[in-house]
Coordinates of C-alpha atoms in Angstrom, one line a residue:
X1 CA 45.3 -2.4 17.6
X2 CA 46.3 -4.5 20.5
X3 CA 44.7 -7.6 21.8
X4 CA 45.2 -5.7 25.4
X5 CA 43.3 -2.2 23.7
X6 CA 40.6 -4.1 21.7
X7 CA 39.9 -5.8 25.4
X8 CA 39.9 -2.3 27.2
X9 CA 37.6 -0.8 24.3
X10 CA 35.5 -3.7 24.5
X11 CA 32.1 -3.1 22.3
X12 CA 32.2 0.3 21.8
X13 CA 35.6 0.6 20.4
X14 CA 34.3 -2.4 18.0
X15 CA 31.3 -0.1 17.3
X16 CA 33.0 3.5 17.0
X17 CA 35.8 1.3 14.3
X18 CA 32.6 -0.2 12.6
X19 CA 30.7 3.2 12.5
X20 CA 34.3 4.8 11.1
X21 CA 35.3 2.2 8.2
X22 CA 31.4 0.5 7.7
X23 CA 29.4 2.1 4.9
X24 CA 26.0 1.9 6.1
X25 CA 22.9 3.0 4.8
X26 CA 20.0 4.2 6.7
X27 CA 16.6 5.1 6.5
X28 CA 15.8 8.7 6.2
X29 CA 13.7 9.8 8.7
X30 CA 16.3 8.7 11.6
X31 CA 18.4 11.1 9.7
X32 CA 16.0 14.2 9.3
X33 CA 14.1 16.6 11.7
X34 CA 10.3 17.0 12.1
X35 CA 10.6 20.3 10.0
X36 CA 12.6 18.4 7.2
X37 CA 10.1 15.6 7.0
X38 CA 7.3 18.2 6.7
X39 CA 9.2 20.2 3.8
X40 CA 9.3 16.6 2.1
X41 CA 5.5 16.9 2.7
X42 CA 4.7 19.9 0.9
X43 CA 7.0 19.6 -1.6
X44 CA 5.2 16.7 -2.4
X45 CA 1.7 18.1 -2.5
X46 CA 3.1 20.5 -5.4
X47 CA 4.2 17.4 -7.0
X48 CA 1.3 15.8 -7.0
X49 CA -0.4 18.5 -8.7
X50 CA 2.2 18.5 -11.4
X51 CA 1.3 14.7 -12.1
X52 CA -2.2 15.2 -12.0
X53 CA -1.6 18.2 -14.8
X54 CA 1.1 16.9 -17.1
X55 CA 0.2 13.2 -18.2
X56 CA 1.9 13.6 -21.5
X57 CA 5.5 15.1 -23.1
X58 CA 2.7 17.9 -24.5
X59 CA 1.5 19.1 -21.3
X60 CA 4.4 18.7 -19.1
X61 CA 6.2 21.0 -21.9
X62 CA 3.7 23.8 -21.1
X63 CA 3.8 23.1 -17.7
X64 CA 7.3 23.6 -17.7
X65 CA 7.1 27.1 -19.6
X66 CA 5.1 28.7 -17.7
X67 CA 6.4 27.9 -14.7
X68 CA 9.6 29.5 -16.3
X69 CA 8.0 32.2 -17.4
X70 CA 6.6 33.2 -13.8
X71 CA 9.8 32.9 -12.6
X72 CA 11.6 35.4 -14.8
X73 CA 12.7 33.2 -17.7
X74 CA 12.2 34.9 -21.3
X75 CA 11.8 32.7 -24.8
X76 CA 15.5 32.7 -26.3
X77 CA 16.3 33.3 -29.9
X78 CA 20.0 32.6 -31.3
X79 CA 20.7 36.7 -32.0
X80 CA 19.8 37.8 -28.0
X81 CA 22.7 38.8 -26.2
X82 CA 23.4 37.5 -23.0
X83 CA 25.0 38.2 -19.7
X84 CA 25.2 37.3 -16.4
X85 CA 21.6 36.7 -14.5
X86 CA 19.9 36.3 -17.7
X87 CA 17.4 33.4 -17.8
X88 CA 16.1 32.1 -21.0
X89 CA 14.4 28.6 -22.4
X90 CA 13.9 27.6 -25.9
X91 CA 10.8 25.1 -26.8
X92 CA 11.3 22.3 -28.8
X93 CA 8.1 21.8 -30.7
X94 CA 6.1 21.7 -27.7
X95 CA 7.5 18.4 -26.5
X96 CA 10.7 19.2 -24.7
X97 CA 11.8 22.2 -23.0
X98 CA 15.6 24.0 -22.7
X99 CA 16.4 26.3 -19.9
X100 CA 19.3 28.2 -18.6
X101 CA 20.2 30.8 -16.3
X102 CA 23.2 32.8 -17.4
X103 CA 26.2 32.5 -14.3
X104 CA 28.9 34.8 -13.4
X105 CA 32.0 32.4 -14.4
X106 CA 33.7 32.3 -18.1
X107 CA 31.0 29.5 -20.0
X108 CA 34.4 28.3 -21.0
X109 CA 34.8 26.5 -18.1
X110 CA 31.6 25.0 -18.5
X111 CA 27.9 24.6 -17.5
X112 CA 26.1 22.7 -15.5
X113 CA 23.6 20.1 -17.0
X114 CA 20.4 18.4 -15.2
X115 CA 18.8 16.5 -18.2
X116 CA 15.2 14.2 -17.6
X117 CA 12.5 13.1 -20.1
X118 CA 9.2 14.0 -19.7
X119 CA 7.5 11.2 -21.5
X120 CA 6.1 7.7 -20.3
X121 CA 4.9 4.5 -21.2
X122 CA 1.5 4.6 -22.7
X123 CA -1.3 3.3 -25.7
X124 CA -0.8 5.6 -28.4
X125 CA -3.7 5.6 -31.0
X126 CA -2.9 3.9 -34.5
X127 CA -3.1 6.1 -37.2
X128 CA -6.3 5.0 -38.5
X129 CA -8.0 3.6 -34.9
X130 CA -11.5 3.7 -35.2
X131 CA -13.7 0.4 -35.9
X132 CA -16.6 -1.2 -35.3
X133 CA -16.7 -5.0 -34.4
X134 CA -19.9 -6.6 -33.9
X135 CA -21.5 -3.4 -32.6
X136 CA -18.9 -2.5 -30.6
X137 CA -16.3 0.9 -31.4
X138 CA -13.2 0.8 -30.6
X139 CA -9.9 2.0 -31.2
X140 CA -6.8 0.4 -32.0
X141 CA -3.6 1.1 -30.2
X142 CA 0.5 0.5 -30.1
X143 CA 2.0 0.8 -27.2
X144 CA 4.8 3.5 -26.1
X145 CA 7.4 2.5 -24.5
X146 CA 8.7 -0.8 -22.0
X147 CA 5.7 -2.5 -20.2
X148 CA 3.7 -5.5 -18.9
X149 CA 0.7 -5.2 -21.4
X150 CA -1.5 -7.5 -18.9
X151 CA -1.4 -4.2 -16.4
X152 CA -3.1 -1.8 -19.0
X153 CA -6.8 -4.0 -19.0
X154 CA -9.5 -3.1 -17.6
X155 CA -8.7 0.6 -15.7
X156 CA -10.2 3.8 -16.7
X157 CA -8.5 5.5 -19.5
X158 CA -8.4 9.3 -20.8
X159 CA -7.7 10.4 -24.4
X160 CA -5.2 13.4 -24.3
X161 CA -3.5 14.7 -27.3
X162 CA -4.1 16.8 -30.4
X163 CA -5.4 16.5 -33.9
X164 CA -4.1 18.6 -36.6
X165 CA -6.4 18.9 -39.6
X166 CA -5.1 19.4 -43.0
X167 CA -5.3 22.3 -43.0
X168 CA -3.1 23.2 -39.6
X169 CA -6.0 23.5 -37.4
X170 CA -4.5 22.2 -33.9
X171 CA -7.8 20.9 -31.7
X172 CA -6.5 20.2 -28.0
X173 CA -8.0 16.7 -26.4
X174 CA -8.6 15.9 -23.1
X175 CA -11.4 13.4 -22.4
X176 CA -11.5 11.3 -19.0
X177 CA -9.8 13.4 -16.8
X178 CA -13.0 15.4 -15.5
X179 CA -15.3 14.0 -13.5
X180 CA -18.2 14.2 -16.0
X181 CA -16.4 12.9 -18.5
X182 CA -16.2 9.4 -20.2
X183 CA -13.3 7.2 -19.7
X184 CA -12.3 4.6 -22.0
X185 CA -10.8 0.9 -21.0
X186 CA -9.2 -2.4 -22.7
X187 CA -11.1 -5.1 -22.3
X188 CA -10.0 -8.3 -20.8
X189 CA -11.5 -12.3 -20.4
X190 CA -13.4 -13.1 -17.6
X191 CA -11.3 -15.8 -15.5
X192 CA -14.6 -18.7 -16.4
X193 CA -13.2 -18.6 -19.9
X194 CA -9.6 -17.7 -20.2
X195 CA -8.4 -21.4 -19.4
X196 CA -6.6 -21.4 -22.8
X197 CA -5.1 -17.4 -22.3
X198 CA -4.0 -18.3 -19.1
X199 CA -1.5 -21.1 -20.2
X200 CA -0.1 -18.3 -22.3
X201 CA 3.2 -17.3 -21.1
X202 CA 3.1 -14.0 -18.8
X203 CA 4.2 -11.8 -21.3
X204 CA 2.1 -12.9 -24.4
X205 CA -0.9 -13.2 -21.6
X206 CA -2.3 -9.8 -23.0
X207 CA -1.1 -9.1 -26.4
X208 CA -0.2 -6.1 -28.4
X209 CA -2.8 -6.3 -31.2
X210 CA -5.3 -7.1 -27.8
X211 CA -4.5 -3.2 -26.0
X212 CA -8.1 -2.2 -27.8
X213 CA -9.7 0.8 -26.9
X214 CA -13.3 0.8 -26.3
X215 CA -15.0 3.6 -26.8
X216 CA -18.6 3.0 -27.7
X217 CA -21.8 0.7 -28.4
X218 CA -24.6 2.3 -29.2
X219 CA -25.5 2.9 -32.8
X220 CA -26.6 6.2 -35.4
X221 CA -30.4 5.3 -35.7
X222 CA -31.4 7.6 -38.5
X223 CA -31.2 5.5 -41.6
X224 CA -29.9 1.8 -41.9
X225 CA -26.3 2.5 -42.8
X226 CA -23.8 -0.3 -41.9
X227 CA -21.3 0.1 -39.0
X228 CA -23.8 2.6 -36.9
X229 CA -21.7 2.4 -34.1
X230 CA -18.6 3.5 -35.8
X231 CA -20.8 6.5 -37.5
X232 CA -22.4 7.1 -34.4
X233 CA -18.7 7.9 -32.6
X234 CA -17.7 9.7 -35.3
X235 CA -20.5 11.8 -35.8
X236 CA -20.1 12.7 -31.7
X237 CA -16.4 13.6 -32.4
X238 CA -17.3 15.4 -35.9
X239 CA -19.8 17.9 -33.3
X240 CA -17.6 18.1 -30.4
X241 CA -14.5 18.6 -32.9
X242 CA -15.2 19.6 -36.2
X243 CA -13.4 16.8 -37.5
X244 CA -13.4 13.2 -39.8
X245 CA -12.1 10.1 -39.3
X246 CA -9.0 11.5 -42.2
X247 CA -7.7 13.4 -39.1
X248 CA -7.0 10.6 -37.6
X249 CA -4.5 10.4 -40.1
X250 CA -2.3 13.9 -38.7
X251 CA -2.9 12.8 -34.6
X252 CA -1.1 12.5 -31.8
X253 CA -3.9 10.7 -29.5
X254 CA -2.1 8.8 -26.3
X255 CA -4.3 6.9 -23.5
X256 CA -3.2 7.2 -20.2
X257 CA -4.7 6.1 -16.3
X258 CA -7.3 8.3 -15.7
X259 CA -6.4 8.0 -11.9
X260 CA -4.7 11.1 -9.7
X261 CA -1.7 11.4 -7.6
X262 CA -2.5 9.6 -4.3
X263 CA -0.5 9.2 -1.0
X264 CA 0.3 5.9 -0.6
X265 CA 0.1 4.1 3.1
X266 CA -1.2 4.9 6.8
X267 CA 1.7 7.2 7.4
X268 CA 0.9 9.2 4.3
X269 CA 5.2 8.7 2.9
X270 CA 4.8 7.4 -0.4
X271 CA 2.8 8.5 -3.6
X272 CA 0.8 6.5 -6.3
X273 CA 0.7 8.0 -9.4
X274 CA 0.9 7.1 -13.0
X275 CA 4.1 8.7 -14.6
X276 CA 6.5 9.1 -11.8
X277 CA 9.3 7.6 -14.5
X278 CA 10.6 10.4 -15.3
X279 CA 8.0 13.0 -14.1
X280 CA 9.4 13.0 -10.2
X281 CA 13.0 13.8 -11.9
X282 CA 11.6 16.5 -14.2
X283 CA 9.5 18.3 -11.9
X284 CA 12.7 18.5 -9.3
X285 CA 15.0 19.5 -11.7
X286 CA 12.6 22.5 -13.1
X287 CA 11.6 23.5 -9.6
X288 CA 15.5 23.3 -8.6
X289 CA 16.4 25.4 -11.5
X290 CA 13.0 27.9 -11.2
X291 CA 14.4 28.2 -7.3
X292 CA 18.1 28.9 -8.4
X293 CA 20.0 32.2 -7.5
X294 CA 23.3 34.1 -9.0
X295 CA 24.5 30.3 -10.4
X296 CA 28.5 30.5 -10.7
X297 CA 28.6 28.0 -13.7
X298 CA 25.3 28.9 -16.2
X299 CA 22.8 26.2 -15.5
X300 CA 20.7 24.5 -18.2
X301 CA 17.7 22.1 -17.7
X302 CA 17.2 19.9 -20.2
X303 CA 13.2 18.1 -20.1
X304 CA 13.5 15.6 -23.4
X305 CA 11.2 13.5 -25.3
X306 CA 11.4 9.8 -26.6
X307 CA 13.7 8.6 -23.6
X308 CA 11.2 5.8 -23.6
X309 CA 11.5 4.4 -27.0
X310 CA 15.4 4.9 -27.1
X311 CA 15.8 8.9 -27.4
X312 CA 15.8 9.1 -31.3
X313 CA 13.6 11.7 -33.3
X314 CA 13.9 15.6 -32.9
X315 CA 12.5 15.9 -29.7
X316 CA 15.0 13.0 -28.3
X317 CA 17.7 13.3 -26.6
X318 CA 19.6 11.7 -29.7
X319 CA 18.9 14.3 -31.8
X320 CA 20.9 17.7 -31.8
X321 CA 18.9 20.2 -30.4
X322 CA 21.2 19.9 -26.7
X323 CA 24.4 21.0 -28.5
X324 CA 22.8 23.4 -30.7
X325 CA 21.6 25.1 -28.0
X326 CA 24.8 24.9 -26.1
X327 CA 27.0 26.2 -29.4
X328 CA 24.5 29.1 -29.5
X329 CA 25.4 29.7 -25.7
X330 CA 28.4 30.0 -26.5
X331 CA 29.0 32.1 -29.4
X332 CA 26.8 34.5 -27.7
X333 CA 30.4 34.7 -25.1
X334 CA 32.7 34.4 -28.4
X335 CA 33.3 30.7 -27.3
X336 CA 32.8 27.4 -29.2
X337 CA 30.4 24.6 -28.5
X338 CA 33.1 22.1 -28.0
X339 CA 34.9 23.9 -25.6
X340 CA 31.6 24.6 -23.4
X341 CA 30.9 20.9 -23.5
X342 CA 34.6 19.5 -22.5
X343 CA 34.5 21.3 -19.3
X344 CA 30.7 20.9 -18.3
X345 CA 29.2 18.7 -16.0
X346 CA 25.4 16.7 -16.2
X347 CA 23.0 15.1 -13.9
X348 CA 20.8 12.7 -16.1
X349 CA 18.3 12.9 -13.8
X350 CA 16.2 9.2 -14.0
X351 CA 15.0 7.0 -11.6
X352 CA 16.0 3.6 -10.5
X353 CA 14.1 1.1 -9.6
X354 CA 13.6 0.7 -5.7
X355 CA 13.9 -2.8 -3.6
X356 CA 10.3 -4.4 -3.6
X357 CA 10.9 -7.4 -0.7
X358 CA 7.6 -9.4 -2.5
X359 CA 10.2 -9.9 -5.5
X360 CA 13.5 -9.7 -3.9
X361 CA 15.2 -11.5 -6.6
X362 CA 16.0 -9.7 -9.4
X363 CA 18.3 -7.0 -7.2
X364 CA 21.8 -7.1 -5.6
X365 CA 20.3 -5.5 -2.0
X366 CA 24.0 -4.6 -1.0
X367 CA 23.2 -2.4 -4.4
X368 CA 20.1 -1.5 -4.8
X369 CA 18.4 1.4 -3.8
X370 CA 15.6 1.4 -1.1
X371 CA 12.6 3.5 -0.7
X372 CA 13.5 6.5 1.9
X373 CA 16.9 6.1 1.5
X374 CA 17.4 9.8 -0.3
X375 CA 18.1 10.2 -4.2
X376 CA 20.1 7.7 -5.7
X377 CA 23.5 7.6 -8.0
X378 CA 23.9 5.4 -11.0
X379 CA 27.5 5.1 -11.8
X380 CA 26.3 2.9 -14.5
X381 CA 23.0 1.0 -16.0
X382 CA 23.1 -0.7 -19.2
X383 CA 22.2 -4.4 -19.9
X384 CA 24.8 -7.4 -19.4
X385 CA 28.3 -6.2 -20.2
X386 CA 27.3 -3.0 -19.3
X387 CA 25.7 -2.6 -23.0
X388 CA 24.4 0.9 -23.5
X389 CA 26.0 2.8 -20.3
X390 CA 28.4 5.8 -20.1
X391 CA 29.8 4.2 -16.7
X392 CA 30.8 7.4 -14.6
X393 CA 34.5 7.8 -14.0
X394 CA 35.6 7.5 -10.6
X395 CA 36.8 11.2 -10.3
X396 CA 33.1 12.2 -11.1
X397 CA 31.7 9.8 -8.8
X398 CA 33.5 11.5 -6.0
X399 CA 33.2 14.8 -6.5
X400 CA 29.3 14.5 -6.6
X401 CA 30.0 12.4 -3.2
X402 CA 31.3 15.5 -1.8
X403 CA 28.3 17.4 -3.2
X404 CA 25.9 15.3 -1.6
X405 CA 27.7 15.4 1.9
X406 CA 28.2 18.4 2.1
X407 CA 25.3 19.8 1.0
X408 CA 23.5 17.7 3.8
X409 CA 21.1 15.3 1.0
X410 CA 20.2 12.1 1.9
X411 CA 21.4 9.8 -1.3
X412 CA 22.4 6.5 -1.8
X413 CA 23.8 4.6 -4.6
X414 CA 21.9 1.8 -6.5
X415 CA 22.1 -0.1 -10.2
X416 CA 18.9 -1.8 -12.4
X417 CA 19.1 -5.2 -11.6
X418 CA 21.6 -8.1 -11.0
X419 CA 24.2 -8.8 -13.6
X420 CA 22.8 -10.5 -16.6
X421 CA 18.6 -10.3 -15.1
X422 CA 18.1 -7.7 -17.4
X423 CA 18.5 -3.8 -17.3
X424 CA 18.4 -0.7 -19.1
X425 CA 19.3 2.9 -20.0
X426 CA 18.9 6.7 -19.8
X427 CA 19.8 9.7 -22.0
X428 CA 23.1 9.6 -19.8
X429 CA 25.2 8.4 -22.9
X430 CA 23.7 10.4 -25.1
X431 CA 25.0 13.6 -23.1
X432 CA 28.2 11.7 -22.2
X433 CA 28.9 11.3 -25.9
X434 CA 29.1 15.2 -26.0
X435 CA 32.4 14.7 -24.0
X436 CA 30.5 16.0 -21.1
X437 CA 31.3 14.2 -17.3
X438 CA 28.1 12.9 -17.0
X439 CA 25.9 10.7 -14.1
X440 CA 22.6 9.0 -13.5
X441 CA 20.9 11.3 -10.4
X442 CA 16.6 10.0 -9.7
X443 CA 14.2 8.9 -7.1
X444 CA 13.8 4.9 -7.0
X445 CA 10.7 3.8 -8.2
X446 CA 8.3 0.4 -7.4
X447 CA 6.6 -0.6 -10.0
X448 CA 8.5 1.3 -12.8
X449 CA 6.6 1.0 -15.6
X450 CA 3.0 -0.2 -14.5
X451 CA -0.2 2.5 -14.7
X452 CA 0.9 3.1 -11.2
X453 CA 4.2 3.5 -10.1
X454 CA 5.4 4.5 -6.1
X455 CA 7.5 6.8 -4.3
X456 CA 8.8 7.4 -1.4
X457 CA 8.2 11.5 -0.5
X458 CA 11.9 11.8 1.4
X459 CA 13.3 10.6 -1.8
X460 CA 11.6 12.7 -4.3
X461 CA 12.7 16.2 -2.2
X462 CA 16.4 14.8 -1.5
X463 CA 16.3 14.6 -5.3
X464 CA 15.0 18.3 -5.8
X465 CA 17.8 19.1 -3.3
X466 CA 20.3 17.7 -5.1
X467 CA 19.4 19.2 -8.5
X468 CA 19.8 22.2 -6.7
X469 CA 22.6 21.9 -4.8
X470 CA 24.3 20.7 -8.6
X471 CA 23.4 24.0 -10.6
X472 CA 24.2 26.2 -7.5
X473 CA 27.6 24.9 -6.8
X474 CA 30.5 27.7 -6.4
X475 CA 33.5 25.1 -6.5

């Protein structure tokens, strides 16, 4: 351009050129209408109730099926035969969940794969927890998954789980949750006396072997056994439950924040709940598939286990329960697994952790992703040298660019951290390594990690859009 044409334009041909070449980002709500915003608004509300219901892998399993099931989806078995329209989901020992919905195009050509876990950081019960300590019961724990241990003291607590008895009795728990229940908490020093605790370093402030459950005081009075206390609980849970402390032995018992899903803020935009990581990505990708119609490519929802603790075991995304599932898709079309897979497309649908300006330090903000600022794509997360990331090709990176836009959803892009500050993964390598074009797709997250985490409501429905718009794509 000229000198004699820039002067001419003045400022607004210097604004249209910066509006043209500039990527900008910008807040949401200048970008949706009043009816928009109040979608985002209910969609939450159903949200919430999904947090409030599915604290563990366990639950939000059941959730999921039957949610399916009310929306038309039948249990599959490897002999069914298939066609167009079909809906089906197969339950992997009640702590992850397949889905699909059959489309009208050759599976050949592939199928489309959202993928989130459905677990969370918690205190897991050791398998022989119960003591007594100076007239005191309590149990001990190990925690699940990444977190700051110092956060887990001194908040109410609920026991969910089950206990399978030797002989395959399966007793259902869920104590804390109801108002009339009992909660349970981990003890922590009074500030008068924790001069020495507090010159540990942060991390070792609260330690492992510390995260003890307490769970009762008061002693069994008839007859002068030792460790009363310890009898006393037991004897409770041997009338409640019918069971000894050997059961203890076949559990799966997991503590978890007792408190609900809460808006967050005077405007009522963000929630507060324990369990948004991966829970907001799981609940949009079911209700996106549940909402689904006539999909060209067959859609499958994958809600996995163990994400949190690196995706190995059965229920993990490690394990090979995805591709079975996928090879049994496709001999029911005459097709092999491997073919299916090398043409299919997947949404690891995680978070990322949003921009909090009281620790601005630890992200890039030219690439990080901000509260309201619509689902965000990972190209890549890893640690350091990119350590444990599939890294997105470009090619894939655009054409869900062109999904987004045209699709009208509010995303962004955004990465976990600064080079070398730390970081972290998802199950999207583990799909990748299925030679399957695969990319990170979540809501950003404050607090990742901590009993109570925050979002942002625009982000969480951008991501059920998205989710949608992926699994209902004609192209």
């Amino acid at each position: 351009m000229s000198k004699d044409k820039q002067e001419k334009g003045g400022k607004n041909a210097a604004k249209e050129l910066k509006k043209a070449l500039f990527y900008q980002k910008e807040h949401g709500c200048k970008r949706m209408s009043e009816s928009e915003l109040k979608k985002c608004d209910k969609f939450s509300e159903k949200y919430k109730a999904f947090l409030d219901a599915a604290k563990t892998e366990r639950e939000a399993n059941a959730y999921a099926i039957a949610l399916l099931e009310k929306h038309g989806f039948t249990e599959y078995h490897a002999d069914m035969k298939l066609k167009a329209g079909d809906k089906i989901y197969r339950n992997n020992r009640d702590k992850a969940v397949l889905a699909a919905i059959i489309g009208t195009e050759d599976i050949a050509k592939g199928v489309r794969i959202c993928a989130a876990h459905i677990d969370s950081p918690r205190l897991d019960l050791k398998q022989v927890p119960l003591y007594e300590d100076h007239e005191l019961a309590l149990f001990k724990t190990h925690y699940y998954g990444g977190i700051k241990k110092y956060q887990w003291t001194t908040i109410p607590m609920a026991l969910h789980g089950v206990i399978v008895k030797a002989d395959g009795t399966k007793i259902t728990v869920n104590i804390g949750e109801d108002e009339q229940d009992p909660v349970f908490c981990v003890s922590d020093l009074l500030p008068h006396l924790a001069t020495e605790q507090m010159k540990r370093p942060l991390a070792q402030g609260v330690k492992g072997e510390e995260l003890n459950l307490l769970v009762g005081s008061r002693p069994f009075l008839d007859g002068e056994e030792s460790s009363a206390v310890k009898l006393n609980i037991l004897h409770i849970l041997h009338e409640k439950y019918g069971i000894t402390e050997a059961d203890f032995l076949s559990a799966e018992l997991e503590a978890v924040p007792v408190s609900k899903a809460r808006d967050v803020g005077f405007d009522r935009s963000m929630i507060g709940s324990y369990g948004h990581d991966d829970r907001v990505c799981a609940y949009t990708a079911l209700m996106a598939t549940a909402d689904c119609k006539d999909p060209r490519y067959t859609s499958v929802l994958v809600l996995t286990d163990k994400e949190e603790t690196g995706s190995d075991g059965n229920t993990g995304l490690c394990s090979s329960y995805l591709q079975y599932f996928i090879a049994d898709l496709a001999a029911a079309f005459g097709q092999e697994a491997r073919t299916v897979l090398s043409h299919s497309r997947c949404l690891s649908a995680d978070v990322n952790a949003a921009f909090d300006p009281t620790f601005p330090d630890v992200l890039d903000p030219r690439n990080a992703a901000f509260l309201n600022y619509g689902v965000v794509v990972t190209k890549f997360t890893g640690a350091r040298g990119k350590s444990g990331t599939s890294d997105a090709s470009a090619e894939f990176v655009a054409t869900i660019r062109n999904l987004m836009d045209e699709n009208q959803i509010i995303w962004q892009t955004g990465e976990l951290g600064k080079v070398d500050m730390g970081g972290g993964g998802t199950v999207a390598l583990y799909i990748a390594n299925m030679d399957v074009d695969t990319i990170d797709v979540g809501v950003p997250v404050m607090s990742m990690h901590a009993p109570m985490e925050v979002v942002a409501k625009i982000d969480v429905y951008m991501a059920y859009k998205a989710f949608l718009a992926f699994i209902s794509d004609k192209t």
